[in-house]
mmCIF file of C-alpha atoms in Angstrom:
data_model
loop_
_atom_site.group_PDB
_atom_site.id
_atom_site.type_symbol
_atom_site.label_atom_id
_atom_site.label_comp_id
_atom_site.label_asym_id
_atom_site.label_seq_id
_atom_site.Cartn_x
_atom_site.Cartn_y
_atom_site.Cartn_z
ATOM 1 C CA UNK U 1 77.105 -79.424 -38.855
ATOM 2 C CA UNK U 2 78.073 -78.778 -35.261
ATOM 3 C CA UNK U 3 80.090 -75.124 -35.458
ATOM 4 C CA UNK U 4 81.607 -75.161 -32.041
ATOM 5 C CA UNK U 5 82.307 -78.183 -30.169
ATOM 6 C CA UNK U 6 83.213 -78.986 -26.761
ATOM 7 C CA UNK U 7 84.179 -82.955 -24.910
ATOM 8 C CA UNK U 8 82.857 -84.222 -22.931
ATOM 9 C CA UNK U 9 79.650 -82.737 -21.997
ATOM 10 C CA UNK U 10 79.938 -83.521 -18.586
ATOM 11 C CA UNK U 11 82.820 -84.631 -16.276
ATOM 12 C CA UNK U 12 82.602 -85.294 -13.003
ATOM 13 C CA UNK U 13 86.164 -86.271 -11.445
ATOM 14 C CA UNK U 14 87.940 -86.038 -8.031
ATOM 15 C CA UNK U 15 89.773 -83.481 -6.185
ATOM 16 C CA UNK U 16 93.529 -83.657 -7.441
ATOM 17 C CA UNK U 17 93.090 -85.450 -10.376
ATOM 18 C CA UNK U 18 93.911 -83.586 -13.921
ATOM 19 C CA UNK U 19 92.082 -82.993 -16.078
ATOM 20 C CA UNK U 20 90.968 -82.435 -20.077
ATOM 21 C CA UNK U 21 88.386 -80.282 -21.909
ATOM 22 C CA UNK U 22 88.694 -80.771 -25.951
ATOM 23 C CA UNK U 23 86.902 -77.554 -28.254
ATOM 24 C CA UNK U 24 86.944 -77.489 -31.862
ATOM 25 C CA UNK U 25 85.528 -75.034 -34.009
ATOM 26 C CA UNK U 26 84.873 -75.329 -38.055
ATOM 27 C CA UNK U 27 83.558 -72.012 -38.431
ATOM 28 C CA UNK U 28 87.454 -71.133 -40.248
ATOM 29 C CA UNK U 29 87.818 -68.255 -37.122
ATOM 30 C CA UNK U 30 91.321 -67.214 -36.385
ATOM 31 C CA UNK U 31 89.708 -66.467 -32.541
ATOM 32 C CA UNK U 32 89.445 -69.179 -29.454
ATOM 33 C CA UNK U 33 88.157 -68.434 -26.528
ATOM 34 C CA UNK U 34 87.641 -70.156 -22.620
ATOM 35 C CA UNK U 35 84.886 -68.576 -20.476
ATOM 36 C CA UNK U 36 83.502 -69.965 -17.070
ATOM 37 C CA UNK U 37 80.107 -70.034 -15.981
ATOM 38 C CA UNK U 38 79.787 -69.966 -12.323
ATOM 39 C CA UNK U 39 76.613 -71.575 -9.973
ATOM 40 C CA UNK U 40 75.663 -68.366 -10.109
ATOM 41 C CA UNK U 41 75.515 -68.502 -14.024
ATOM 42 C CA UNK U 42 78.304 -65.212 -14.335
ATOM 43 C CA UNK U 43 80.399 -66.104 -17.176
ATOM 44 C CA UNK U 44 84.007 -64.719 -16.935
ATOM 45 C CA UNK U 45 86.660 -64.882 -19.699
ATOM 46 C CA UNK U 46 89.647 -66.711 -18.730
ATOM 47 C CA UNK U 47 91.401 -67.277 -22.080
ATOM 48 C CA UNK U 48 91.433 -65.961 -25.303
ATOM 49 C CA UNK U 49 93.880 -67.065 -28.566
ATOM 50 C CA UNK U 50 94.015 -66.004 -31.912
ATOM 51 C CA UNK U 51 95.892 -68.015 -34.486
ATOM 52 C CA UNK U 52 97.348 -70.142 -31.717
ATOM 53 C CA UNK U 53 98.893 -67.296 -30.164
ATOM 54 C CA UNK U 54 97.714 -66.398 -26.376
ATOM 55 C CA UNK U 55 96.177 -63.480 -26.184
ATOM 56 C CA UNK U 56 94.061 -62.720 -22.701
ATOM 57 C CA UNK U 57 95.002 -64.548 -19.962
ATOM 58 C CA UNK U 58 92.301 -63.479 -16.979
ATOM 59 C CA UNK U 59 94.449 -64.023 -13.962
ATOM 60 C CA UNK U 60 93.659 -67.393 -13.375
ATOM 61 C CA UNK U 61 95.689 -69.910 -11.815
ATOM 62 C CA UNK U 62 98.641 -71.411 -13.191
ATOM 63 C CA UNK U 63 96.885 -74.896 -12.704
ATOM 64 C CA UNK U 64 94.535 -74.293 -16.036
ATOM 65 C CA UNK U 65 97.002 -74.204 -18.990
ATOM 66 C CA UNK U 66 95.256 -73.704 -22.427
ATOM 67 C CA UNK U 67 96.955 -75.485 -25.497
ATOM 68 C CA UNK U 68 96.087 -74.680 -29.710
ATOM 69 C CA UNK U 69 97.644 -77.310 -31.592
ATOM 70 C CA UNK U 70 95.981 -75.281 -34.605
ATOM 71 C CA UNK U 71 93.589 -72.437 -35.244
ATOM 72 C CA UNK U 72 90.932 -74.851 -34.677
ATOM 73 C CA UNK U 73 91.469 -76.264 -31.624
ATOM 74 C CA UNK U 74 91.502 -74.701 -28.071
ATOM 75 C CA UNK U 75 92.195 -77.262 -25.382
ATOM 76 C CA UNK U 76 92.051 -76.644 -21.398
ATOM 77 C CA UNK U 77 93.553 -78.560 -19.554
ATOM 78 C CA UNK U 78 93.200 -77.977 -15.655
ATOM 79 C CA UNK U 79 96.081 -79.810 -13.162
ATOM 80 C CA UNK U 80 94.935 -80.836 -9.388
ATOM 81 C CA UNK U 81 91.646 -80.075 -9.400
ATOM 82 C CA UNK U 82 89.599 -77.853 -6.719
ATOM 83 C CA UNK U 83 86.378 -77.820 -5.243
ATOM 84 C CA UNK U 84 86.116 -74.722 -6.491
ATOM 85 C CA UNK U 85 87.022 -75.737 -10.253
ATOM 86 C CA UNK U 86 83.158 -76.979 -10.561
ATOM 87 C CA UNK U 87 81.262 -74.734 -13.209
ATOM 88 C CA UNK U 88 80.475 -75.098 -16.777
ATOM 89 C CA UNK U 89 82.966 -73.870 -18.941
ATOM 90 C CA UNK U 90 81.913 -72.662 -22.757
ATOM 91 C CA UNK U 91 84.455 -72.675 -25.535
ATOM 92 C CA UNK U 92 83.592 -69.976 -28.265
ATOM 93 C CA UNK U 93 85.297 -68.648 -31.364
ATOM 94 C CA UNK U 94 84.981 -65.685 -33.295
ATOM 95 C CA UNK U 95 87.115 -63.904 -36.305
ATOM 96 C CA UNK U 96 89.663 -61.130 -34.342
ATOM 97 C CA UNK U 97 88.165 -57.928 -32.446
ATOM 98 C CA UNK U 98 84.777 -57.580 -31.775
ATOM 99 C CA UNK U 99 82.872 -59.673 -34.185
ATOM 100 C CA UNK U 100 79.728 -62.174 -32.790
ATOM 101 C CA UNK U 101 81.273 -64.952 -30.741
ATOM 102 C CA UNK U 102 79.495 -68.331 -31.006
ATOM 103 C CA UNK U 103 79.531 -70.840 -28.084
ATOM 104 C CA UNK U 104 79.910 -74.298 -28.170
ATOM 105 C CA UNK U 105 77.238 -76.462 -25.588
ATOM 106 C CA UNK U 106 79.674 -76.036 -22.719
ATOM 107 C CA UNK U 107 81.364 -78.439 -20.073
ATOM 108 C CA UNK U 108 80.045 -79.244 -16.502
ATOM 109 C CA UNK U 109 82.663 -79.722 -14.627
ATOM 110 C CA UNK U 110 81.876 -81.800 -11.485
ATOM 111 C CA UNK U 111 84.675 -81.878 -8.638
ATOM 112 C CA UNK U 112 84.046 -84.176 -6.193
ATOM 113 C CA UNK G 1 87.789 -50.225 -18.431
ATOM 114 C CA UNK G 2 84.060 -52.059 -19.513
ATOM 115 C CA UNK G 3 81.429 -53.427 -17.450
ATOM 116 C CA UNK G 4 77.950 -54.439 -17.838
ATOM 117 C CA UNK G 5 74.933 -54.328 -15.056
ATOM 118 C CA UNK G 6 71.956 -55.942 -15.361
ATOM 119 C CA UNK G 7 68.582 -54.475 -13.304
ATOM 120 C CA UNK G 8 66.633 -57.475 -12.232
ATOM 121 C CA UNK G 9 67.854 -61.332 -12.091
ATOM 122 C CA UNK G 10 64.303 -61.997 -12.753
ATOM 123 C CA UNK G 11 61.824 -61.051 -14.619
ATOM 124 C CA UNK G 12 58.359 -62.276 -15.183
ATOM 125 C CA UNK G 13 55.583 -61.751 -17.553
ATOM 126 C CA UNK G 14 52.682 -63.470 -18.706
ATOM 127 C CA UNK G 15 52.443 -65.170 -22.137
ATOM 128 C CA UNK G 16 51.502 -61.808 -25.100
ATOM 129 C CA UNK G 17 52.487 -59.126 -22.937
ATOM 130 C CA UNK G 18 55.902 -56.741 -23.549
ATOM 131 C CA UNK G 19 59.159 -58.470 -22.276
ATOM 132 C CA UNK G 20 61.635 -55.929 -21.183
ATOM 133 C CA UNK G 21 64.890 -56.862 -20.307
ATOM 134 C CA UNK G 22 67.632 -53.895 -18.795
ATOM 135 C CA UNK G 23 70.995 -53.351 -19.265
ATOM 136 C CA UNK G 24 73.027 -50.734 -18.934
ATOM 137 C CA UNK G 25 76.813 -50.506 -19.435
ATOM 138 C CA UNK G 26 79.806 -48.650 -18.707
ATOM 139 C CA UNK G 27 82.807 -48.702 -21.320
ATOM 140 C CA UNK G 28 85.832 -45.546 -22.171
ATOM 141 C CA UNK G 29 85.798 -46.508 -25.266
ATOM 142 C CA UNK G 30 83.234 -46.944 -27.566
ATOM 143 C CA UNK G 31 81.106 -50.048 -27.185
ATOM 144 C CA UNK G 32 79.797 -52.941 -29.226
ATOM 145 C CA UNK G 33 76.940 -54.073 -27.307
ATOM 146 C CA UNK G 34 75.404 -57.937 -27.692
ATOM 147 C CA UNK G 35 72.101 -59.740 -26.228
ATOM 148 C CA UNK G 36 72.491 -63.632 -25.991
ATOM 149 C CA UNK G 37 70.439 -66.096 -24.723
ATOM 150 C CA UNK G 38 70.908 -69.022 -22.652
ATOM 151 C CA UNK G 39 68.614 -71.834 -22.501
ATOM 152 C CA UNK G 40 68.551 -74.424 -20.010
ATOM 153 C CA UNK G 41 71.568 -76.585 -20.081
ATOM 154 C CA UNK G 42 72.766 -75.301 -23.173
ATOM 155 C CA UNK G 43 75.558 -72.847 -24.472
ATOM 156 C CA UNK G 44 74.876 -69.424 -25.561
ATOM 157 C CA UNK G 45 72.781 -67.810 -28.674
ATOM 158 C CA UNK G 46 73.390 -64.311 -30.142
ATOM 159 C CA UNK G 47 70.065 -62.903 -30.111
ATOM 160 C CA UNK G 48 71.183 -59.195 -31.858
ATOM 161 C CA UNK G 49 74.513 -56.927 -31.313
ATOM 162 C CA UNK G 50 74.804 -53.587 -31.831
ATOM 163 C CA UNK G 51 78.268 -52.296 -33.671
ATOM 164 C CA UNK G 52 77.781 -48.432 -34.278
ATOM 165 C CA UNK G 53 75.685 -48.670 -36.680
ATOM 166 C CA UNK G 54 71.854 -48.453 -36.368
ATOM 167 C CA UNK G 55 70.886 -47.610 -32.858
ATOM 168 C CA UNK G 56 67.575 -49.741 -33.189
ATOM 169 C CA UNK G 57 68.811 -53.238 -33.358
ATOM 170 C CA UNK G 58 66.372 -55.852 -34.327
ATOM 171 C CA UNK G 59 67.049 -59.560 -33.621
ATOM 172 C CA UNK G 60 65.940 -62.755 -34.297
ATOM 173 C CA UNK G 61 62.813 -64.519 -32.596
ATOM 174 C CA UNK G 62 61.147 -60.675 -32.568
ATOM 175 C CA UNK G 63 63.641 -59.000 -30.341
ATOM 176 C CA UNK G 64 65.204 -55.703 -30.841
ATOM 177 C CA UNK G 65 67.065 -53.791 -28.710
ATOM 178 C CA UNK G 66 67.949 -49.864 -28.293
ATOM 179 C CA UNK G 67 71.171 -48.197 -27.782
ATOM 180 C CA UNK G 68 71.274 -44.980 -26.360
ATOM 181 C CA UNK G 69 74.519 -43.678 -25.621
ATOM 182 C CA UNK G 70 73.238 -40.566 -23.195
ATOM 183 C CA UNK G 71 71.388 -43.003 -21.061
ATOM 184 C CA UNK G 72 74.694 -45.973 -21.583
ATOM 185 C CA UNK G 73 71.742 -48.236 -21.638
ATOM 186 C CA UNK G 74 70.573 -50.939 -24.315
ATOM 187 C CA UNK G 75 67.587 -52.544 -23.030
ATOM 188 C CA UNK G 76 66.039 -55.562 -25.103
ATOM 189 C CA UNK G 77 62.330 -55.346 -25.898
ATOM 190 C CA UNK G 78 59.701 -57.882 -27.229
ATOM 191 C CA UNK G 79 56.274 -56.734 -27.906
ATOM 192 C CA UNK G 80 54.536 -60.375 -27.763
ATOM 193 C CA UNK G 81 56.157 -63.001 -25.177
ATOM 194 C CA UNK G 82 56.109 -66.734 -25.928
ATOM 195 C CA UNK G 83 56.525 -69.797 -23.520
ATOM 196 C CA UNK G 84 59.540 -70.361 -25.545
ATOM 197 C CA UNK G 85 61.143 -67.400 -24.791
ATOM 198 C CA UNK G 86 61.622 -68.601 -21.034
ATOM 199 C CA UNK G 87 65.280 -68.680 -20.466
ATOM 200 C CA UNK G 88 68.576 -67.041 -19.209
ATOM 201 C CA UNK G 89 69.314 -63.385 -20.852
ATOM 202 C CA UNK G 90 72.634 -62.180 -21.129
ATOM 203 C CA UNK G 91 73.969 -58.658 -21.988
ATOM 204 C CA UNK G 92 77.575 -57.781 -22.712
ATOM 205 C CA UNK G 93 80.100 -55.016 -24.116
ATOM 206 C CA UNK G 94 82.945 -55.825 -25.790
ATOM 207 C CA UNK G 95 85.490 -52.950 -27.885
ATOM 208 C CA UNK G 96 87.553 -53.707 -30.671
ATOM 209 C CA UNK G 97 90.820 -53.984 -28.391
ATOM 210 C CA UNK G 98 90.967 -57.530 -28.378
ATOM 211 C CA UNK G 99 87.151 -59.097 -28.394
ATOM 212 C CA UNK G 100 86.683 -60.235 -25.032
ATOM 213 C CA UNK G 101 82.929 -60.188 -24.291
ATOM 214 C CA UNK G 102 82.379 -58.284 -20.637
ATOM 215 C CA UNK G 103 78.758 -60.238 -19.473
ATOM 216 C CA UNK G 104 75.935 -58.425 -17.286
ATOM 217 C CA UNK G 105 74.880 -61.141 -14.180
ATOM 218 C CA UNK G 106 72.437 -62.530 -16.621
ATOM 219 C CA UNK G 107 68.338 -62.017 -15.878
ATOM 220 C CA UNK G 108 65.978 -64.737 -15.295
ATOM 221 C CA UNK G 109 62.976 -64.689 -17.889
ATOM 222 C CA UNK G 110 60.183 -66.067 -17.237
ATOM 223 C CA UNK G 111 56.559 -66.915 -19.043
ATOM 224 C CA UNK G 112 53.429 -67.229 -17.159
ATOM 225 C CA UNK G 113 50.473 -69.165 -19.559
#
């Protein structure tokens, strides 16, 4: 049984377009979480929810808007795409504060 | 504030000989300190965390890792390296204040047959 999951694997897309990543977790955590992965591999949190509530929000752009339709599910979804978008971004959850975080297989992102 | 510095994007060693992997960190409150591991194309594995408990931290796959609080430093150590354990390590720091995990630049294993 998959405990975090991310779609699609990969995406590859153009400039401008919008855009969807899907994460699900069945782990029964009450913490989400977004992180990006640069080409550099640095990984960077950009969004973190707990019980559908936002709770970090990194300072980055208003064109990535996160949406929990339940404590389950942490969706990105990223408006007129940049060059600078492209990275693989890992979902992860975790129960609230500082407990062990597990990933899910991450999303390359592709702009074009 | 936290943050996490990794000495050495890459490291390599030859197959049976010690891995050592550094990290040091810098947090005002006090830390919880993880070790994951990134293989290729994949997402991340907690290899061991430390949580204020024991200061010797022993992992899976024969890792273990020590924190020592008057050098901020919790390097991870293998005594035996595998070919398998050629991959992407990661250190972080993370407090109780809201979980977000602050990740070290990553380092570069490698294993040499």
């Amino acid at each position: 049984d998959t405990a975090v999951s991310q779609t699609p694997k990969y995406l590859v897309t153009q400039m401008g377009n919008d855009k969807s990543i899907k994460c699900e977790q069945n782990l029964g955590h009450d913490t989400m979480y977004w992180y990006k992965q640069d080409s550099k591999k640095f990984l960077k949190i950009m969004f973190s929810y707990n019980n559908k509530e936002l709770i970090i929000n990194e300072t980055v752009p208003n064109r990535f808007s996160p949406k929990s339709p339940d404590k389950a599910h942490l969706n990105l979804h990223i408006n007129s795409l940049e060059l600078g978008d492209s990275a693989v971004y890992f979902c992860a959850s975790s129960q609230p504060g500082a407990d062990t975080q597990y990933f899910g297989p991450g999303t390359r992102l592709t702009v074009l | 504030a936290q943050s996490v510095t990794q000495l050495g994007s890459h490291v390599s060693v030859s197959e049976g000989a010690l891995v050592l992997l550094r990290c040091n960190y810098s947090s005002s409150v006090p830390p919880y300190l993880f070790w994951y591991v990134q293989y290729p194309n994949q997402g991340l594995q907690l290899l061991l965390k430390y949580t204020s408990a024991a200061t010797l931290v022993k992992g899976i796959n024969g890792f273990e890792a020590e924190f020592k609080k008057s050098e901020t430093s919790f390097h991870l150590t293998k005594p035996s390296a595998h070919m398998s354990d050629a991959a992407e390590y990661f250190c972080a720091v993370s407090s109780n204040q809201g979980g977000k995990l602050i990740f070290g630049q990553g380092t570069e294993l490698s294993v040499k047959p």
